Amino acid sequence: MKQRNGYPRFHRARAWMAAALLVCFLASAVPALGERDVELSPLHYGQEAMQLHLENEPNTVELDGVTYTFEDDNVFFFQESVTVYGGKTRSVYEMTLPKDVWSAADAPADALLGTVTINPETKVTLMVGDGNRISGAYRLSEPMIVTDVYREDVRLPRDASGNPCLVDRIFLYSYSINGEEIHRAASVYFDYEDYAASRLPGGASASPEEATEVTPTAEATEAAPATEAPDAAPAAETTGKPVVPLAIAAAVLALVLLAVVLLKVRRRGASAVEPASAARPEARPSTPPVTEDDELRRLARRFEDLTARIQACVNDHPEKADQTRKFFSYYVPTAHRLLDYVTGCERAGVSKSELDKARATCRRGLEMACTAAQKHLDAMFSNEGLDADAEIVVMEQMLKLDGFQPEFDRRPAGKAD
């Protein structure tokens, strides 16, 4: 029987079959394992959210006896990527996509609407879900632990006919500050100008009230969907038990099957497959987009130079790679997205006022990115500076103990060699 790298083809095929079974089982198990249907109440949005804000009252939602507050903080951010109407009240984002954006012939099927970023200073427990803010019925993910930057692209959903569907996404997250537990909520909602969109297949359809809730312009007219939307699905009860035993059993069975096959291969003398290298891959920065603005080009070159210096330091001192994790995972892609936004505006030929606004925003962002890069670079060498000072002090003491006076102590003040 032919072998490749000491691994018999027959046993290799069995291993791949087991892996394929594992993937199939996990693919069917993940939705059941990682999600649960809940009913969030009460939900205040639109005018209700604005009224609470004007009256300086908290906007809250409850789940499993925990109260989550919609409030601005330095953890949750949403940055739209397209022109929208509307805005946010505290952390309730409610936006309408203009008709010329969602209905454009050259608009991509899954156009990027914006990006959610959760940038914690400490550990954050996060649940994310889609649903219906009118009924409060949502399907939430199981809690996940976020210790680094969490980023999620919000894209334009469409049904089987290519029509846009509502975006109704909620984020519930918790963290601790000085021993105090903080529970926060945020929501991102998109509907469409001149079109009463339905929800994704399987979800409740939009009501007329919701479809016209955000009025972008005085000229916006009421429109009906091409087909009559189905009635809203009833809200599912909160079970609090997201684990489905059959799904767990299937996943465990697949894991056991894969382990047995691999164990048999090893016992028959097949060479073990070399594990993937655990070395940290080089996070080489890509070249930032080129813009027509001289000041932005200068800031981009400075940021690229600082990034290259940080990468060179990591290459020379791999033990410092962990210090740069947040820099390469957040600051570098964020700076590039800002430049992408400006170059996109330049190519699209937007008005001068909009272009100036985009450039000013990008300049401010790049200045902060350069500051962050410089501070990261300085921090990577701060410990070496302390070590060098300590070495000098020790060397001076050793010279004195050996009966030698250090040269720099005998020099007249202000004179050098």
Tab-separated table of C-alpha atoms in Angstrom:
chain	number	residue	atom	x	y	z
A	1	MET	CA	0.000	0.000	0.000
A	2	LYS	CA	1.396	3.397	-0.981
A	3	GLN	CA	2.251	5.842	1.742
A	4	ARG	CA	2.833	9.560	1.852
A	5	ASN	CA	4.821	10.969	4.775
A	6	GLY	CA	4.491	7.572	6.450
A	7	TYR	CA	0.683	7.851	6.594
A	8	PRO	CA	-1.153	4.962	4.832
A	9	ARG	CA	-3.738	6.160	2.353
A	10	PHE	CA	-6.374	3.791	3.727
A	11	HIS	CA	-6.038	5.064	7.281
A	12	ARG	CA	-5.810	8.617	6.064
A	13	ALA	CA	-9.130	8.169	4.250
A	14	ARG	CA	-10.723	6.796	7.410
A	15	ALA	CA	-9.499	9.786	9.374
A	16	TRP	CA	-10.940	12.187	6.805
A	17	MET	CA	-14.266	10.326	6.859
A	18	ALA	CA	-14.407	10.675	10.626
A	19	ALA	CA	-13.559	14.357	10.370
A	20	ALA	CA	-16.325	14.854	7.798
A	21	LEU	CA	-18.826	13.147	10.106
A	22	LEU	CA	-17.685	15.403	12.929
A	23	VAL	CA	-18.244	18.500	10.817
A	24	CYS	CA	-21.725	17.340	9.807
A	25	PHE	CA	-22.733	16.596	13.373
A	26	LEU	CA	-21.349	19.866	14.695
A	27	ALA	CA	-23.007	21.835	11.881
A	28	SER	CA	-26.384	20.513	12.984
A	29	ALA	CA	-25.586	20.862	16.663
A	30	VAL	CA	-24.170	24.394	16.757
A	31	PRO	CA	-27.482	26.275	16.371
A	32	ALA	CA	-29.026	24.199	19.123
A	33	LEU	CA	-25.959	24.294	21.351
A	34	GLY	CA	-25.241	27.988	20.952
A	35	GLU	CA	-28.667	29.632	20.843
A	36	ARG	CA	-31.856	29.905	22.823
A	37	ASP	CA	-35.184	31.637	22.300
A	38	VAL	CA	-35.969	34.339	24.843
A	39	GLU	CA	-38.536	37.059	25.370
A	40	LEU	CA	-37.023	40.399	26.377
A	41	SER	CA	-39.256	42.896	28.122
A	42	PRO	CA	-39.860	45.703	28.219
A	43	LEU	CA	-38.223	47.073	25.063
A	44	HIS	CA	-38.268	50.838	24.514
A	45	TYR	CA	-37.184	52.197	21.135
A	46	GLY	CA	-37.992	55.088	18.808
A	47	GLN	CA	-39.992	57.827	20.505
A	48	GLU	CA	-40.162	55.871	23.758
A	49	ALA	CA	-36.376	55.671	23.954
A	50	MET	CA	-36.080	59.373	23.158
A	51	GLN	CA	-38.655	60.288	25.828
A	52	LEU	CA	-36.775	58.280	28.459
A	53	HIS	CA	-33.594	60.044	27.426
A	54	LEU	CA	-35.205	63.503	27.668
A	55	GLU	CA	-36.587	62.663	31.104
A	56	ASN	CA	-33.188	61.301	32.174
A	57	GLU	CA	-34.772	57.939	32.918
A	58	PRO	CA	-32.935	54.654	32.335
A	59	ASN	CA	-33.870	52.532	29.330
A	60	THR	CA	-33.604	48.939	30.505
A	61	VAL	CA	-34.456	45.403	29.481
A	62	GLU	CA	-34.644	42.309	31.670
A	63	LEU	CA	-33.439	38.763	31.049
A	64	ASP	CA	-33.204	35.933	33.582
A	65	GLY	CA	-33.710	38.368	36.451
A	66	VAL	CA	-30.843	40.618	35.311
A	67	THR	CA	-31.506	44.232	34.279
A	68	TYR	CA	-29.479	45.467	31.300
A	69	THR	CA	-29.299	49.220	30.662
A	70	PHE	CA	-29.074	50.877	27.241
A	71	GLU	CA	-26.346	53.410	27.934
A	72	ASP	CA	-23.330	54.858	26.147
A	73	ASP	CA	-20.015	53.611	27.501
A	74	ASN	CA	-16.462	53.155	26.267
A	75	VAL	CA	-17.014	49.483	25.452
A	76	PHE	CA	-19.646	49.264	22.668
A	77	PHE	CA	-19.309	51.148	19.369
A	78	PHE	CA	-21.161	50.993	16.046
A	79	GLN	CA	-19.791	52.745	12.955
A	80	GLU	CA	-21.977	52.808	9.864
A	81	SER	CA	-20.261	52.190	6.519
A	82	VAL	CA	-22.919	53.727	4.267
A	83	THR	CA	-25.012	56.872	4.207
A	84	VAL	CA	-28.015	56.422	6.498
A	85	TYR	CA	-30.884	58.402	7.980
A	86	GLY	CA	-31.504	58.359	11.696
A	87	GLY	CA	-29.014	57.832	14.470
A	88	LYS	CA	-28.980	56.642	18.050
A	89	THR	CA	-30.483	57.359	21.436
A	90	ARG	CA	-27.920	56.292	23.996
A	91	SER	CA	-27.022	52.827	22.695
A	92	VAL	CA	-30.235	52.242	20.687
A	93	TYR	CA	-29.134	52.588	17.049
A	94	GLU	CA	-32.060	53.094	14.645
A	95	MET	CA	-31.252	53.776	11.011
A	96	THR	CA	-32.958	53.835	7.645
A	97	LEU	CA	-31.082	52.896	4.484
A	98	PRO	CA	-31.801	55.339	1.617
A	99	LYS	CA	-33.543	53.864	-1.394
A	100	ASP	CA	-30.716	54.741	-3.776
A	101	VAL	CA	-28.366	52.673	-1.597
A	102	TRP	CA	-30.339	49.472	-1.044
A	103	SER	CA	-31.967	49.377	-4.504
A	104	ALA	CA	-28.931	50.330	-6.608
A	105	ALA	CA	-28.339	47.920	-9.474
A	106	ASP	CA	-24.652	47.601	-8.597
A	107	ALA	CA	-25.265	47.232	-4.843
A	108	PRO	CA	-23.702	43.994	-3.536
A	109	ALA	CA	-26.133	41.400	-2.240
A	110	ASP	CA	-24.583	41.525	1.225
A	111	ALA	CA	-23.482	45.161	1.357
A	112	LEU	CA	-21.656	46.174	4.522
A	113	LEU	CA	-23.917	48.431	6.594
A	114	GLY	CA	-21.568	48.992	9.487
A	115	THR	CA	-19.311	47.401	12.080
A	116	VAL	CA	-19.927	46.651	15.748
A	117	THR	CA	-16.838	46.857	17.946
A	118	ILE	CA	-16.635	45.822	21.588
A	119	ASN	CA	-13.310	46.924	23.024
A	120	PRO	CA	-13.141	45.858	26.660
A	121	GLU	CA	-10.679	47.079	29.263
A	122	THR	CA	-11.576	43.990	31.267
A	123	LYS	CA	-13.303	40.674	30.677
A	124	VAL	CA	-16.772	41.017	29.114
A	125	THR	CA	-19.513	38.387	29.003
A	126	LEU	CA	-21.477	38.872	25.777
A	127	MET	CA	-24.731	37.535	24.291
A	128	VAL	CA	-25.798	38.447	20.753
A	129	GLY	CA	-29.114	37.813	19.025
A	130	ASP	CA	-31.608	38.608	16.269
A	131	GLY	CA	-35.326	39.006	16.734
A	132	ASN	CA	-38.302	41.316	16.898
A	133	ARG	CA	-38.152	44.393	19.098
A	134	ILE	CA	-41.934	44.836	18.904
A	135	SER	CA	-42.756	41.451	20.433
A	136	GLY	CA	-39.456	41.155	22.320
A	137	ALA	CA	-38.826	37.681	20.878
A	138	TYR	CA	-35.117	37.123	20.203
A	139	ARG	CA	-32.830	34.207	19.576
A	140	LEU	CA	-29.735	34.770	21.703
A	141	SER	CA	-26.347	33.135	21.540
A	142	GLU	CA	-24.959	31.466	24.601
A	143	PRO	CA	-22.725	33.764	26.729
A	144	MET	CA	-19.247	34.172	25.302
A	145	ILE	CA	-16.210	35.583	27.087
A	146	VAL	CA	-14.525	38.543	25.337
A	147	THR	CA	-11.039	39.487	26.538
A	148	ASP	CA	-9.815	41.096	23.319
A	149	VAL	CA	-11.490	43.232	20.670
A	150	TYR	CA	-14.781	41.756	19.392
A	151	ARG	CA	-15.738	42.909	15.934
A	152	GLU	CA	-18.842	42.039	13.901
A	153	ASP	CA	-19.793	43.262	10.445
A	154	VAL	CA	-23.495	44.038	10.002
A	155	ARG	CA	-24.453	43.249	6.414
A	156	LEU	CA	-27.582	43.813	4.335
A	157	PRO	CA	-29.761	40.678	4.660
A	158	ARG	CA	-31.957	39.603	1.755
A	159	ASP	CA	-34.620	36.969	1.320
A	160	ALA	CA	-34.748	34.293	-1.392
A	161	SER	CA	-36.197	36.839	-3.844
A	162	GLY	CA	-33.378	39.299	-3.250
A	163	ASN	CA	-35.516	41.754	-1.261
A	164	PRO	CA	-33.884	43.426	1.763
A	165	CYS	CA	-34.867	42.214	5.219
A	166	LEU	CA	-34.915	44.098	8.483
A	167	VAL	CA	-31.836	44.146	10.692
A	168	ASP	CA	-32.877	43.830	14.349
A	169	ARG	CA	-29.835	42.844	16.401
A	170	ILE	CA	-29.324	43.103	20.152
A	171	PHE	CA	-26.186	42.882	22.291
A	172	LEU	CA	-26.264	42.128	26.044
A	173	TYR	CA	-22.947	42.333	27.834
A	174	SER	CA	-21.663	42.420	31.408
A	175	TYR	CA	-18.392	43.384	33.031
A	176	SER	CA	-17.026	44.307	36.440
A	177	ILE	CA	-15.433	47.585	37.559
A	178	ASN	CA	-13.932	47.819	41.049
A	179	GLY	CA	-16.052	44.898	42.169
A	180	GLU	CA	-19.293	46.364	40.780
A	181	GLU	CA	-21.156	44.339	38.156
A	182	ILE	CA	-22.200	46.423	35.145
A	183	HIS	CA	-24.898	45.106	32.773
A	184	ARG	CA	-25.314	46.951	29.460
A	185	ALA	CA	-27.445	46.546	26.345
A	186	ALA	CA	-27.191	47.884	22.803
A	187	SER	CA	-29.279	47.349	19.685
A	188	VAL	CA	-28.729	47.921	15.976
A	189	TYR	CA	-31.801	48.308	13.756
A	190	PHE	CA	-32.029	48.983	9.993
A	191	ASP	CA	-35.100	49.455	7.841
A	192	TYR	CA	-35.426	50.819	4.304
A	193	GLU	CA	-36.708	53.981	2.696
A	194	ASP	CA	-39.918	53.470	0.686
A	195	TYR	CA	-40.018	49.737	1.444
A	196	ALA	CA	-41.752	47.877	4.281
A	197	ALA	CA	-39.287	45.056	4.645
A	198	SER	CA	-40.051	41.737	6.278
A	199	ARG	CA	-37.769	39.861	8.608
A	200	LEU	CA	-35.440	37.061	7.650
A	201	PRO	CA	-37.153	33.772	6.701
A	202	GLY	CA	-38.575	32.177	9.791
A	203	GLY	CA	-38.898	35.479	11.648
A	204	ALA	CA	-41.878	37.739	12.252
A	205	SER	CA	-42.700	40.268	9.571
A	206	ALA	CA	-42.584	44.000	10.127
A	207	SER	CA	-45.768	45.734	11.134
A	208	PRO	CA	-46.855	48.910	9.334
A	209	GLU	CA	-45.956	50.816	12.485
A	210	GLU	CA	-42.423	49.539	12.428
A	211	ALA	CA	-41.936	49.852	8.681
A	212	THR	CA	-42.547	53.609	8.767
A	213	GLU	CA	-41.147	54.279	12.216
A	214	VAL	CA	-38.129	56.256	11.032
A	215	THR	CA	-39.139	58.922	8.502
A	216	PRO	CA	-35.941	59.906	6.678
A	217	THR	CA	-37.262	62.759	4.545
A	218	ALA	CA	-40.461	64.648	3.991
A	219	GLU	CA	-40.675	63.129	0.522
A	220	ALA	CA	-40.548	59.529	1.743
A	221	THR	CA	-43.730	57.763	0.729
A	222	GLU	CA	-45.433	54.812	2.282
A	223	ALA	CA	-44.789	51.604	0.352
A	224	ALA	CA	-46.052	48.066	0.668
A	225	PRO	CA	-43.966	44.910	0.121
A	226	ALA	CA	-44.386	43.029	-3.128
A	227	THR	CA	-46.174	40.219	-1.319
A	228	GLU	CA	-48.240	40.285	1.801
A	229	ALA	CA	-46.055	39.522	4.787
A	230	PRO	CA	-47.073	36.644	7.046
A	231	ASP	CA	-48.393	37.264	10.512
A	232	ALA	CA	-45.907	37.766	13.285
A	233	ALA	CA	-44.664	34.561	14.821
A	234	PRO	CA	-45.503	34.121	18.504
A	235	ALA	CA	-42.706	34.888	20.919
A	236	ALA	CA	-40.916	31.845	22.189
A	237	GLU	CA	-40.743	31.288	25.924
A	238	THR	CA	-37.421	31.620	27.711
A	239	THR	CA	-36.335	28.109	28.478
A	240	GLY	CA	-32.990	28.887	30.063
A	241	LYS	CA	-31.778	25.521	28.717
A	242	PRO	CA	-29.940	26.102	25.451
A	243	VAL	CA	-28.401	22.623	25.353
A	244	VAL	CA	-30.177	19.977	23.294
A	245	PRO	CA	-29.187	16.496	24.542
A	246	LEU	CA	-29.367	14.842	21.108
A	247	ALA	CA	-27.101	17.456	19.581
A	248	ILE	CA	-24.591	17.036	22.402
A	249	ALA	CA	-24.664	13.264	22.011
A	250	ALA	CA	-24.067	13.555	18.253
A	251	ALA	CA	-21.121	15.881	18.730
A	252	VAL	CA	-19.566	13.680	21.444
A	253	LEU	CA	-20.070	10.572	19.302
A	254	ALA	CA	-18.293	12.217	16.375
A	255	LEU	CA	-15.382	13.253	18.606
A	256	VAL	CA	-15.068	9.740	20.020
A	257	LEU	CA	-15.172	8.228	16.525
A	258	LEU	CA	-12.420	10.530	15.323
A	259	ALA	CA	-10.283	9.781	18.398
A	260	VAL	CA	-10.675	6.000	17.913
A	261	VAL	CA	-9.669	6.167	14.239
A	262	LEU	CA	-6.605	8.265	14.965
A	263	LEU	CA	-5.608	5.991	17.855
A	264	LYS	CA	-5.791	2.934	15.600
A	265	VAL	CA	-3.650	4.646	13.014
A	266	ARG	CA	-0.982	5.397	15.605
A	267	ARG	CA	-1.023	1.851	16.948
A	268	ARG	CA	-0.449	0.460	13.457
A	269	GLY	CA	2.787	2.385	13.231
A	270	ALA	CA	1.664	5.215	11.041
A	271	SER	CA	3.641	8.369	11.468
A	272	ALA	CA	1.866	11.062	13.366
A	273	VAL	CA	0.798	14.006	11.351
A	274	GLU	CA	2.979	16.959	12.178
A	275	PRO	CA	1.003	19.501	14.182
A	276	ALA	CA	0.629	22.964	12.837
A	277	SER	CA	3.337	25.254	14.087
A	278	ALA	CA	2.382	27.002	17.281
A	279	ALA	CA	4.508	29.958	16.375
A	280	ARG	CA	2.684	33.227	16.182
A	281	PRO	CA	2.187	34.170	12.508
A	282	GLU	CA	3.762	37.385	11.437
A	283	ALA	CA	1.193	40.157	11.503
A	284	ARG	CA	2.797	42.026	8.636
A	285	PRO	CA	0.901	45.258	8.044
A	286	SER	CA	-0.544	45.663	4.590
A	287	THR	CA	0.055	48.851	2.651
A	288	PRO	CA	-2.608	51.425	3.563
A	289	PRO	CA	-4.826	52.801	0.779
A	290	VAL	CA	-3.568	55.893	-1.040
A	291	THR	CA	-5.587	59.083	-0.714
A	292	GLU	CA	-5.395	62.403	-2.522
A	293	ASP	CA	-5.091	64.396	0.720
A	294	ASP	CA	-1.484	65.392	1.541
A	295	GLU	CA	-1.978	65.454	5.312
A	296	LEU	CA	-3.662	62.039	5.283
A	297	ARG	CA	-0.811	60.648	3.175
A	298	ARG	CA	1.701	62.006	5.701
A	299	LEU	CA	-0.187	60.462	8.628
A	300	ALA	CA	-0.585	57.178	6.747
A	301	ARG	CA	3.168	57.043	6.031
A	302	ARG	CA	3.952	57.771	9.677
A	303	PHE	CA	1.551	55.090	10.888
A	304	GLU	CA	2.960	52.595	8.378
A	305	ASP	CA	6.523	53.400	9.508
A	306	LEU	CA	5.636	52.969	13.198
A	307	THR	CA	3.801	49.733	12.424
A	308	ALA	CA	6.837	48.402	10.542
A	309	ARG	CA	9.081	49.284	13.510
A	310	ILE	CA	6.754	47.431	15.885
A	311	GLN	CA	6.726	44.414	13.566
A	312	ALA	CA	10.526	44.482	13.316
A	313	CYS	CA	10.735	44.518	17.112
A	314	VAL	CA	8.402	41.510	17.312
A	315	ASN	CA	10.504	39.676	14.705
A	316	ASP	CA	13.660	40.309	16.759
A	317	HIS	CA	11.968	39.629	20.110
A	318	PRO	CA	9.136	37.091	19.651
A	319	GLU	CA	8.520	37.094	23.400
A	320	LYS	CA	7.051	40.602	22.996
A	321	ALA	CA	4.386	39.489	20.532
A	322	ASP	CA	1.653	39.436	23.191
A	323	GLN	CA	2.231	43.148	23.861
A	324	THR	CA	1.222	43.948	20.268
A	325	ARG	CA	-1.875	41.750	20.013
A	326	LYS	CA	-4.391	44.561	20.469
A	327	PHE	CA	-2.384	46.906	18.229
A	328	PHE	CA	-2.445	44.521	15.255
A	329	SER	CA	-5.991	43.261	15.856
A	330	TYR	CA	-7.619	46.668	16.342
A	331	TYR	CA	-5.531	49.763	15.552
A	332	VAL	CA	-4.070	48.578	12.226
A	333	PRO	CA	-7.361	47.388	10.624
A	334	THR	CA	-9.220	50.402	12.025
A	335	ALA	CA	-6.714	52.826	10.478
A	336	HIS	CA	-7.034	51.046	7.144
A	337	ARG	CA	-10.825	51.134	7.293
A	338	LEU	CA	-10.714	54.897	7.861
A	339	LEU	CA	-8.501	55.323	4.799
A	340	ASP	CA	-10.746	52.979	2.807
A	341	TYR	CA	-13.705	55.178	3.725
A	342	VAL	CA	-11.960	58.351	2.507
A	343	THR	CA	-10.639	56.818	-0.717
A	344	GLY	CA	-14.123	55.415	-1.377
A	345	CYS	CA	-15.599	58.903	-1.002
A	346	GLU	CA	-12.947	60.303	-3.352
A	347	ARG	CA	-13.651	57.678	-5.995
A	348	ALA	CA	-17.413	58.112	-5.665
A	349	GLY	CA	-17.169	61.870	-6.242
A	350	VAL	CA	-19.171	62.918	-3.183
A	351	SER	CA	-19.758	66.614	-2.521
A	352	LYS	CA	-16.874	68.736	-1.256
A	353	SER	CA	-18.509	69.286	2.143
A	354	GLU	CA	-19.000	65.546	2.679
A	355	LEU	CA	-15.457	64.810	1.480
A	356	ASP	CA	-13.986	67.447	3.809
A	357	LYS	CA	-15.948	65.978	6.689
A	358	ALA	CA	-14.736	62.453	5.870
A	359	ARG	CA	-11.125	63.638	5.621
A	360	ALA	CA	-11.321	65.524	8.917
A	361	THR	CA	-12.706	62.430	10.645
A	362	CYS	CA	-10.011	60.240	9.121
A	363	ARG	CA	-7.246	62.712	10.081
A	364	ARG	CA	-8.382	62.673	13.688
A	365	GLY	CA	-8.547	58.870	13.688
A	366	LEU	CA	-5.088	58.517	12.117
A	367	GLU	CA	-3.586	60.955	14.612
A	368	MET	CA	-4.921	58.804	17.437
A	369	ALA	CA	-3.667	55.653	15.676
A	370	CYS	CA	-0.178	57.171	15.337
A	371	THR	CA	-0.223	58.128	19.010
A	372	ALA	CA	-1.220	54.574	19.935
A	373	ALA	CA	1.511	53.127	17.706
A	374	GLN	CA	4.161	55.373	19.275
A	375	LYS	CA	3.037	54.448	22.786
A	376	HIS	CA	3.090	50.737	21.926
A	377	LEU	CA	6.588	51.090	20.501
A	378	ASP	CA	7.813	53.026	23.539
A	379	ALA	CA	6.277	50.471	25.907
A	380	MET	CA	8.117	47.627	24.165
A	381	PHE	CA	11.457	49.210	25.078
A	382	SER	CA	10.578	50.698	28.476
A	383	ASN	CA	11.665	47.596	30.407
A	384	GLU	CA	14.988	47.473	28.558
A	385	GLY	CA	15.645	51.072	29.560
A	386	LEU	CA	15.088	50.187	33.207
A	387	ASP	CA	17.326	47.131	32.878
A	388	ALA	CA	20.090	49.231	31.301
A	389	ASP	CA	19.945	51.796	34.130
A	390	ALA	CA	20.178	49.002	36.678
A	391	GLU	CA	23.199	47.497	34.891
A	392	ILE	CA	25.019	50.838	34.933
A	393	VAL	CA	24.453	51.206	38.678
A	394	VAL	CA	25.706	47.672	39.354
A	395	MET	CA	28.770	48.191	37.112
A	396	GLU	CA	29.641	51.431	38.901
A	397	GLN	CA	29.457	49.701	42.279
A	398	MET	CA	31.642	46.822	41.032
A	399	LEU	CA	34.305	49.265	39.815
A	400	LYS	CA	34.361	50.972	43.185
A	401	LEU	CA	34.635	47.641	45.017
A	402	ASP	CA	37.570	46.709	42.790
A	403	GLY	CA	39.335	49.935	43.710
A	404	PHE	CA	38.733	51.760	40.436
A	405	GLN	CA	37.090	55.119	40.141
A	406	PRO	CA	34.701	55.247	37.171
A	407	GLU	CA	36.019	57.524	34.405
A	408	PHE	CA	32.866	59.569	34.214
A	409	ASP	CA	33.172	60.423	37.938
A	410	ARG	CA	36.635	62.000	37.436
A	411	ARG	CA	35.686	64.139	34.451
A	412	PRO	CA	35.299	67.879	35.013
A	413	ALA	CA	31.703	68.905	34.729
A	414	GLY	CA	30.625	69.849	31.222
A	415	LYS	CA	33.594	68.176	29.465
A	416	ALA	CA	33.528	65.119	27.255
A	417	ASP	CA	36.145	62.919	25.581
